[in-house]
C-alpha cells in the first residue's frame, strides 16, 4: 500500500443506531476463515467495501462477542489503523463519512460462536455447519443482521486435507497448503447476511446438469453411496420443473445440497447452498414413508422466493415460506400426481381449521404468526389466488414480480400489485379475506378443493354413520387414500380381503387394527414382510402385544431390520428383546449395551431420542444412559434439548 495517510477517527462508547441501510450500502465482503476445532473457534480475516448514501459519522457491522485486531479503514489510497472499536454486539466505525464515497474496512477477528455455527464432533470426524436464519450469521462472521442490506460474499475457507468444504457460490480455486487446503468460493450477486453458509465434512458428491446448464451438486457421506439415489430421487426433474414453472432462470451459479448431522430444521435455503438434516438420507424402503422430495423442492423454491427477492421484514414472511411451500406442492404434483396435490392442500386446510378452533390462528401478515400460518396458509393464498385469476395472469405476475425486484427486498403489495396488473382485477377483497383476516377461509377453501373429483369422493366417505356403503367401497377399486380413510374410521370393516391391497392401505391396517382378531392373525403377520419401516415397526409391536406365545417368532423374523435413520425398528426390537423373558437370555446384556450406546452423543439426536424413550419406558436408563441424558440437556437442537430436560426432570422426581 502506497501513500498511507492517517485519517482522523472518533470512537464512542455509547452509540444508538437506527436503520443503517438508509445511509450505508455494504457492497462486497471477502472473508478468509479457518478454525481451531478443539476450541470451537473461528479465526478470520475480512474486507468489506461499502458506499455512503447519506453523510454519517458512524458505520457498524453486527458482531457478537468477537475479538478484533488490525482494524483498518481505507478510502482511495488512505488507510488508518483502529484500536478497540468493538462493543459486545457490534464493530463500530466512527468517522466523518462522506456521501457518495466508497470505503473499505479490513480486520482480523476471532469468535467462539454460541449459535449460528456448530461444530459437531462424533467419532474422529468433525462436521462444521452454519445456520444463519433466526440465529444471525453475525455470531460467526461480522455481517449485517438487517436483511435489507444485500452483499456479495466471497468466502475462502481453510481446513484439513481429506475434508470437503462447501460454501455459497462457485469454487474457483483449491489452494494446497502443507496439511490443509484453502477453498476459494466466489459469488457474483448479493444476498442478505442470513443466507451466508458453509459446511465442512467428509463427503462424496455427484453432479447432474439441469436443462438450463446449472450444475446440481449433491453431497453424501462416503458410506451412504447406496442411499444416494433414493435420497436425491427426482432432484433434476424438480429443478427443471420449477425453473420452467416460475418462468425466471435459476439466479445463481450452481445448486448444492449438503446433508449434515444434528441439524436444527429439515433444511435451510442458503444461497445456492442448501443444508439439510441427514435424517432425510434414506434407502428405497424408507422412501415410501419419509423422503426428501418436499424439502428438496421447498428449499430450491426459496432460491427465488427468499434469496433472489427477500422480505423487508417479518410482516411479509409468507412471501418466502408461503411461496416455497406452494411451489414445493406444485413440484410434488409433477412427481406424485394431482390427487396427491389436492390431498395435501386438503390436509393443510384441516390443520389451519384446527388452528383456528384452538384460537391459535392469525393473519398471514402478522410477523408473529405460527409456521402453519406462514407456510400452509401462505400456500393456500397462492392456490386460491391462481384459481381466481387464472394460470396465465398468475404466472406472468410471478415472473414480473421476480424480475422487477431481483436481488432486492419486497413487501406483500409488490406482489399483489403485479397480479392486479396482469389480471386487471382489483384484489382488495381477496387480500382482506385471504391475507388480512385472522381466520382461515375454510369454507371457500373446501369449495375450491371440490374441483378435484378425488377430493369430492374423499369428502363423501363417512364411515362413522354409513358402514354398509363403506364396506362396499373398501372392496371396490377406489383410491388407496379413501380406503385408508375407511380403515381409520372403522377398523372393524377389515377382512382378509382388505389385506390384498397395496402398501399404504396395509399400513393403515397396521396402524388401525390394534386388537387383532384371531381370524386375521395370519394376514396381519404378513405385514412384517412389507417394504415399509412404519408398517414393520407398528406390526411388530401390535403382534408382540396381541400374541405373547409367538413373541420369539416375531423377534427372530425382524432381527436384522434397522429402519429409518433414527433406527426406529432396531430400537423397538432391542426393547422388546429385553423385556421378552425367554428370548436369548445369553444376549440380553449385549442388547442392553447396544440400546444404551444409542443414547450416546456419537449418534444423531433422532436415534438418541428413540433410545432414551424406550429405556425410560422399561425403566432401564442406567448410569451411562443418565449421563448421556444429562449431556443432552445442553444440546444445540432446542427440541431435543427440551425433550432431554423434561425426561431428566421426570426421571429424577421418580427416584
Ligand atoms: Zn422455508
Coordinates of C-alpha atoms in Angstrom, one line a residue, residues 309-625:
X309 CA -36.3 -11.4 -3.6
X310 CA -36.2 -11.1 0.2
X311 CA -38.8 -9.9 2.6
X312 CA -38.2 -6.4 4.1
X313 CA -39.4 -7.7 7.5
X314 CA -41.3 -10.5 9.2
X315 CA -44.6 -9.0 8.2
X316 CA -44.0 -10.3 4.7
X317 CA -42.6 -13.7 5.8
X318 CA -45.3 -15.5 3.8
X319 CA -43.6 -14.2 0.6
X320 CA -40.9 -16.6 1.5
X321 CA -42.5 -19.6 3.3
X322 CA -45.9 -19.5 1.6
X323 CA -44.2 -19.4 -1.9
X324 CA -41.7 -22.1 -1.0
X325 CA -44.5 -24.3 0.4
X326 CA -46.7 -23.7 -2.6
X327 CA -44.0 -24.3 -5.3
X328 CA -42.9 -27.5 -3.4
X329 CA -46.5 -28.7 -3.7
X330 CA -46.5 -28.0 -7.4
X331 CA -43.3 -29.9 -7.8
X332 CA -44.9 -32.8 -5.9
X333 CA -47.9 -32.6 -8.2
X334 CA -45.5 -33.1 -11.0
X335 CA -43.9 -36.1 -9.4
X336 CA -46.7 -37.8 -7.5
X337 CA -49.8 -36.6 -9.4
X338 CA -52.8 -34.4 -9.0
X339 CA -54.6 -36.4 -6.3
X340 CA -51.6 -36.1 -4.1
X341 CA -51.5 -32.3 -4.6
X342 CA -55.2 -31.8 -3.7
X343 CA -55.0 -34.2 -0.8
X344 CA -52.0 -32.3 0.7
X345 CA -54.0 -29.0 0.3
X346 CA -56.9 -30.6 2.0
X347 CA -54.6 -31.7 4.9
X348 CA -53.3 -28.1 5.1
X349 CA -56.9 -26.8 5.2
X350 CA -57.7 -29.2 8.0
X351 CA -54.7 -28.2 10.0
X352 CA -55.5 -24.5 9.6
X353 CA -59.1 -25.0 10.7
X354 CA -57.8 -26.9 13.8
X355 CA -55.5 -24.0 14.5
X356 CA -58.4 -21.5 14.3
X357 CA -60.5 -23.7 16.6
X358 CA -57.7 -23.6 19.1
X359 CA -57.7 -19.9 18.8
X360 CA -54.1 -20.0 17.6
X361 CA -54.6 -18.7 14.1
X362 CA -53.7 -15.2 12.9
X363 CA -53.4 -13.0 9.8
X364 CA -50.8 -14.1 7.4
X365 CA -49.3 -10.6 7.7
X366 CA -48.8 -11.0 11.5
X367 CA -45.0 -11.2 12.0
X368 CA -45.6 -13.4 15.0
X369 CA -47.9 -15.9 13.1
X370 CA -47.2 -19.6 13.5
X371 CA -45.3 -21.6 11.0
X372 CA -48.6 -23.3 10.0
X373 CA -49.9 -19.8 9.0
X374 CA -46.8 -18.7 7.2
X375 CA -46.2 -22.0 5.3
X376 CA -49.6 -23.6 4.9
X377 CA -52.0 -20.7 4.8
X378 CA -49.4 -18.9 2.7
X379 CA -49.5 -21.7 0.2
X380 CA -53.3 -21.6 0.3
X381 CA -53.3 -17.9 -0.5
X382 CA -51.4 -18.7 -3.7
X383 CA -53.5 -21.6 -4.7
X384 CA -56.7 -19.6 -4.2
X385 CA -55.3 -16.6 -6.0
X386 CA -54.3 -18.7 -9.0
X387 CA -57.8 -20.2 -9.1
X388 CA -59.2 -16.7 -9.1
X389 CA -57.1 -15.0 -11.7
X390 CA -56.1 -18.0 -13.9
X391 CA -52.8 -19.6 -14.8
X392 CA -51.7 -17.1 -17.4
X393 CA -52.2 -13.9 -15.3
X394 CA -50.7 -15.7 -12.2
X395 CA -47.6 -16.9 -13.9
X396 CA -47.0 -13.6 -15.7
X397 CA -47.3 -11.7 -12.4
X398 CA -44.9 -14.0 -10.6
X399 CA -42.3 -13.5 -13.3
X400 CA -42.8 -9.7 -13.4
X401 CA -42.5 -9.6 -9.6
X402 CA -39.3 -11.6 -9.5
X403 CA -37.6 -9.6 -12.4
X404 CA -38.6 -6.2 -11.1
X405 CA -37.3 -6.9 -7.6
X406 CA -34.5 -9.3 -8.2
X407 CA -31.6 -9.0 -5.7
X408 CA -33.7 -6.6 -3.7
X409 CA -36.3 -6.7 -0.9
X410 CA -40.1 -7.0 -1.3
X411 CA -43.4 -6.4 0.5
X412 CA -46.8 -8.0 0.0
X413 CA -48.1 -5.1 -2.1
X414 CA -45.2 -5.5 -4.5
X415 CA -46.6 -9.0 -5.4
X416 CA -50.3 -8.2 -5.2
X417 CA -49.9 -5.1 -7.5
X418 CA -48.2 -7.3 -10.2
X419 CA -51.2 -9.7 -10.0
X420 CA -53.6 -6.8 -10.3
X421 CA -51.7 -5.6 -13.3
X422 CA -51.7 -8.9 -15.2
X423 CA -55.2 -9.9 -14.2
X424 CA -56.8 -6.5 -14.5
X425 CA -58.7 -7.4 -11.3
X426 CA -59.0 -5.4 -8.1
X427 CA -57.7 -7.7 -5.3
X428 CA -58.7 -5.6 -2.2
X429 CA -61.4 -8.1 -1.2
X430 CA -59.1 -11.1 -1.8
X431 CA -56.4 -9.5 0.3
X432 CA -58.9 -8.8 3.1
X433 CA -60.2 -12.4 3.2
X434 CA -57.1 -14.5 2.5
X435 CA -54.3 -12.4 3.9
X436 CA -55.5 -9.9 6.5
X437 CA -58.4 -11.9 8.1
X438 CA -57.5 -13.5 11.4
X439 CA -59.2 -16.8 10.4
X440 CA -58.5 -19.1 7.5
X441 CA -61.2 -19.1 4.9
X442 CA -62.1 -22.9 5.4
X443 CA -65.4 -23.0 3.6
X444 CA -64.2 -21.3 0.5
X445 CA -61.1 -23.5 0.5
X446 CA -63.3 -26.6 0.5
X447 CA -65.3 -25.2 -2.4
X448 CA -62.1 -24.7 -4.3
X449 CA -60.9 -28.2 -3.5
X450 CA -64.1 -29.8 -4.8
X451 CA -62.9 -29.1 -8.3
X452 CA -60.9 -32.3 -7.7
X453 CA -63.2 -35.3 -8.2
X454 CA -60.9 -37.3 -5.9
X455 CA -61.4 -34.8 -3.1
X456 CA -65.2 -34.8 -3.7
X457 CA -65.2 -38.6 -3.3
X458 CA -62.9 -38.4 -0.3
X459 CA -65.1 -36.0 1.5
X460 CA -68.2 -38.1 0.9
X461 CA -66.8 -41.0 2.8
X462 CA -68.2 -41.1 6.3
X463 CA -67.8 -44.5 8.0
X464 CA -69.0 -43.4 11.4
X465 CA -72.6 -43.3 10.1
X466 CA -72.6 -45.4 6.9
X467 CA -71.0 -48.8 7.5
X468 CA -72.7 -50.6 4.6
X469 CA -71.5 -48.2 2.0
X470 CA -68.0 -48.1 3.4
X471 CA -67.9 -51.9 3.4
X472 CA -68.7 -51.8 -0.3
X473 CA -66.2 -49.1 -1.0
X474 CA -63.5 -50.9 0.8
X475 CA -63.7 -53.9 -1.6
X476 CA -64.2 -51.6 -4.7
X477 CA -61.4 -50.0 -6.7
X478 CA -61.5 -46.5 -5.1
X479 CA -58.1 -44.8 -4.4
X480 CA -55.8 -46.1 -1.6
X481 CA -56.3 -42.8 0.3
X482 CA -60.1 -43.4 0.5
X483 CA -59.6 -47.0 1.6
X484 CA -57.1 -45.9 4.3
X485 CA -59.6 -43.3 5.5
X486 CA -62.3 -46.0 5.8
X487 CA -60.0 -48.3 7.7
X488 CA -59.0 -45.5 10.1
X489 CA -62.6 -44.5 10.7
X490 CA -63.9 -48.1 11.2
X491 CA -61.2 -50.8 11.6
X492 CA -64.0 -53.4 12.2
X493 CA -64.6 -53.4 8.4
X494 CA -61.2 -55.0 7.8
X495 CA -61.4 -58.5 6.3
X496 CA -58.9 -61.0 4.9
X497 CA -59.5 -59.4 1.5
X498 CA -58.6 -55.9 2.8
X499 CA -55.0 -57.2 3.2
X500 CA -54.8 -57.7 -0.6
X501 CA -54.4 -54.0 -1.1
X502 CA -51.2 -52.0 -1.8
X503 CA -48.6 -50.9 0.8
X504 CA -50.3 -47.7 2.1
X505 CA -53.7 -49.4 2.7
X506 CA -51.9 -52.2 4.5
X507 CA -50.1 -49.6 6.6
X508 CA -53.5 -48.1 7.6
X509 CA -54.5 -51.7 8.7
X510 CA -51.3 -52.0 10.8
X511 CA -51.9 -48.7 12.5
X512 CA -55.7 -49.0 13.0
X513 CA -56.1 -52.7 14.0
X514 CA -54.6 -52.7 17.4
X515 CA -56.8 -55.6 18.7
X516 CA -56.1 -58.3 16.2
X517 CA -58.9 -60.9 15.7
X518 CA -57.6 -64.4 15.6
X519 CA -59.0 -65.0 12.1
X520 CA -56.9 -62.1 10.8
X521 CA -53.7 -63.2 12.6
X522 CA -52.0 -64.8 9.6
X523 CA -52.7 -61.9 7.4
X524 CA -51.6 -59.4 10.0
X525 CA -48.3 -61.3 10.4
X526 CA -47.7 -60.8 6.7
X527 CA -47.4 -57.1 7.4
X528 CA -43.9 -57.9 8.8
X529 CA -42.8 -58.6 5.2
X530 CA -43.9 -55.2 3.9
X531 CA -41.4 -52.8 2.4
X532 CA -42.2 -50.0 4.9
X533 CA -40.4 -49.3 8.1
X534 CA -43.5 -47.7 9.6
X535 CA -45.6 -50.8 8.8
X536 CA -43.0 -53.2 10.2
X537 CA -42.5 -51.2 13.4
X538 CA -46.2 -50.9 14.1
X539 CA -47.0 -54.5 13.2
X540 CA -44.1 -55.9 15.3
X541 CA -45.3 -54.0 18.3
X542 CA -49.0 -54.9 17.9
X543 CA -48.3 -58.6 17.2
X544 CA -46.0 -58.8 20.2
X545 CA -48.8 -57.3 22.3
X546 CA -51.6 -59.5 21.0
X547 CA -49.9 -62.9 20.8
X548 CA -47.5 -63.4 23.7
X549 CA -46.9 -67.0 22.7
X550 CA -45.4 -66.0 19.4
X551 CA -43.1 -63.3 20.6
X552 CA -39.9 -65.2 19.9
X553 CA -41.1 -65.9 16.4
X554 CA -41.7 -62.2 15.7
X555 CA -38.4 -61.2 17.2
X556 CA -36.5 -63.7 15.1
X557 CA -38.2 -62.5 12.0
X558 CA -37.3 -58.9 12.5
X559 CA -33.9 -59.3 14.0
X560 CA -31.9 -57.6 11.2
X561 CA -34.0 -54.7 10.4
X562 CA -32.7 -51.2 11.3
X563 CA -35.4 -48.9 9.9
X564 CA -35.1 -45.2 9.3
X565 CA -32.0 -43.2 10.1
X566 CA -33.4 -42.9 13.6
X567 CA -33.3 -46.8 13.9
X568 CA -37.0 -46.9 14.7
X569 CA -37.3 -50.7 14.1
X570 CA -34.0 -51.6 15.8
X571 CA -34.6 -49.6 19.0
X572 CA -38.1 -51.1 19.3
X573 CA -36.7 -54.6 18.6
X574 CA -34.0 -54.2 21.3
X575 CA -36.5 -53.1 23.8
X576 CA -38.9 -56.0 23.1
X577 CA -35.9 -58.4 23.1
X578 CA -35.0 -57.1 26.6
X579 CA -38.5 -57.5 28.1
X580 CA -39.3 -60.8 26.5
X581 CA -38.4 -63.2 29.3
X582 CA -37.4 -66.3 27.4
X583 CA -35.8 -64.7 24.4
X584 CA -32.0 -65.2 24.1
X585 CA -31.2 -64.8 27.8
X586 CA -27.5 -65.1 27.0
X587 CA -27.6 -62.0 24.7
X588 CA -29.6 -59.7 27.0
X589 CA -26.6 -57.9 28.3
X590 CA -25.3 -57.2 24.8
X591 CA -28.7 -55.9 23.7
X592 CA -28.9 -53.6 26.7
X593 CA -25.5 -52.2 26.0
X594 CA -26.4 -51.6 22.3
X595 CA -29.6 -49.7 23.3
X596 CA -27.7 -47.7 25.9
X597 CA -25.0 -47.0 23.4
X598 CA -27.6 -45.4 21.1
X599 CA -28.1 -42.7 23.7
X600 CA -24.5 -41.5 23.4
X601 CA -23.5 -38.3 21.7
X602 CA -21.8 -40.1 18.9
X603 CA -25.3 -40.8 17.4
X604 CA -27.6 -38.3 15.8
X605 CA -30.2 -36.8 18.2
X606 CA -33.1 -38.7 16.4
X607 CA -31.5 -42.1 17.3
X608 CA -30.7 -40.9 20.8
X609 CA -34.3 -39.7 21.4
X610 CA -35.7 -43.1 20.5
X611 CA -33.2 -44.9 22.7
X612 CA -33.9 -42.6 25.7
X613 CA -37.6 -43.1 25.3
X614 CA -37.5 -46.8 25.2
X615 CA -35.0 -47.2 28.0
X616 CA -37.2 -44.9 30.1
X617 CA -40.3 -46.9 29.3
X618 CA -38.8 -50.1 30.5
X619 CA -37.1 -48.2 33.4
X620 CA -33.7 -49.3 32.3
X621 CA -31.9 -45.9 31.9
X622 CA -28.8 -46.8 33.8
X623 CA -25.7 -44.8 34.7
X624 CA -24.4 -44.4 31.2
X625 CA -27.8 -43.5 29.9

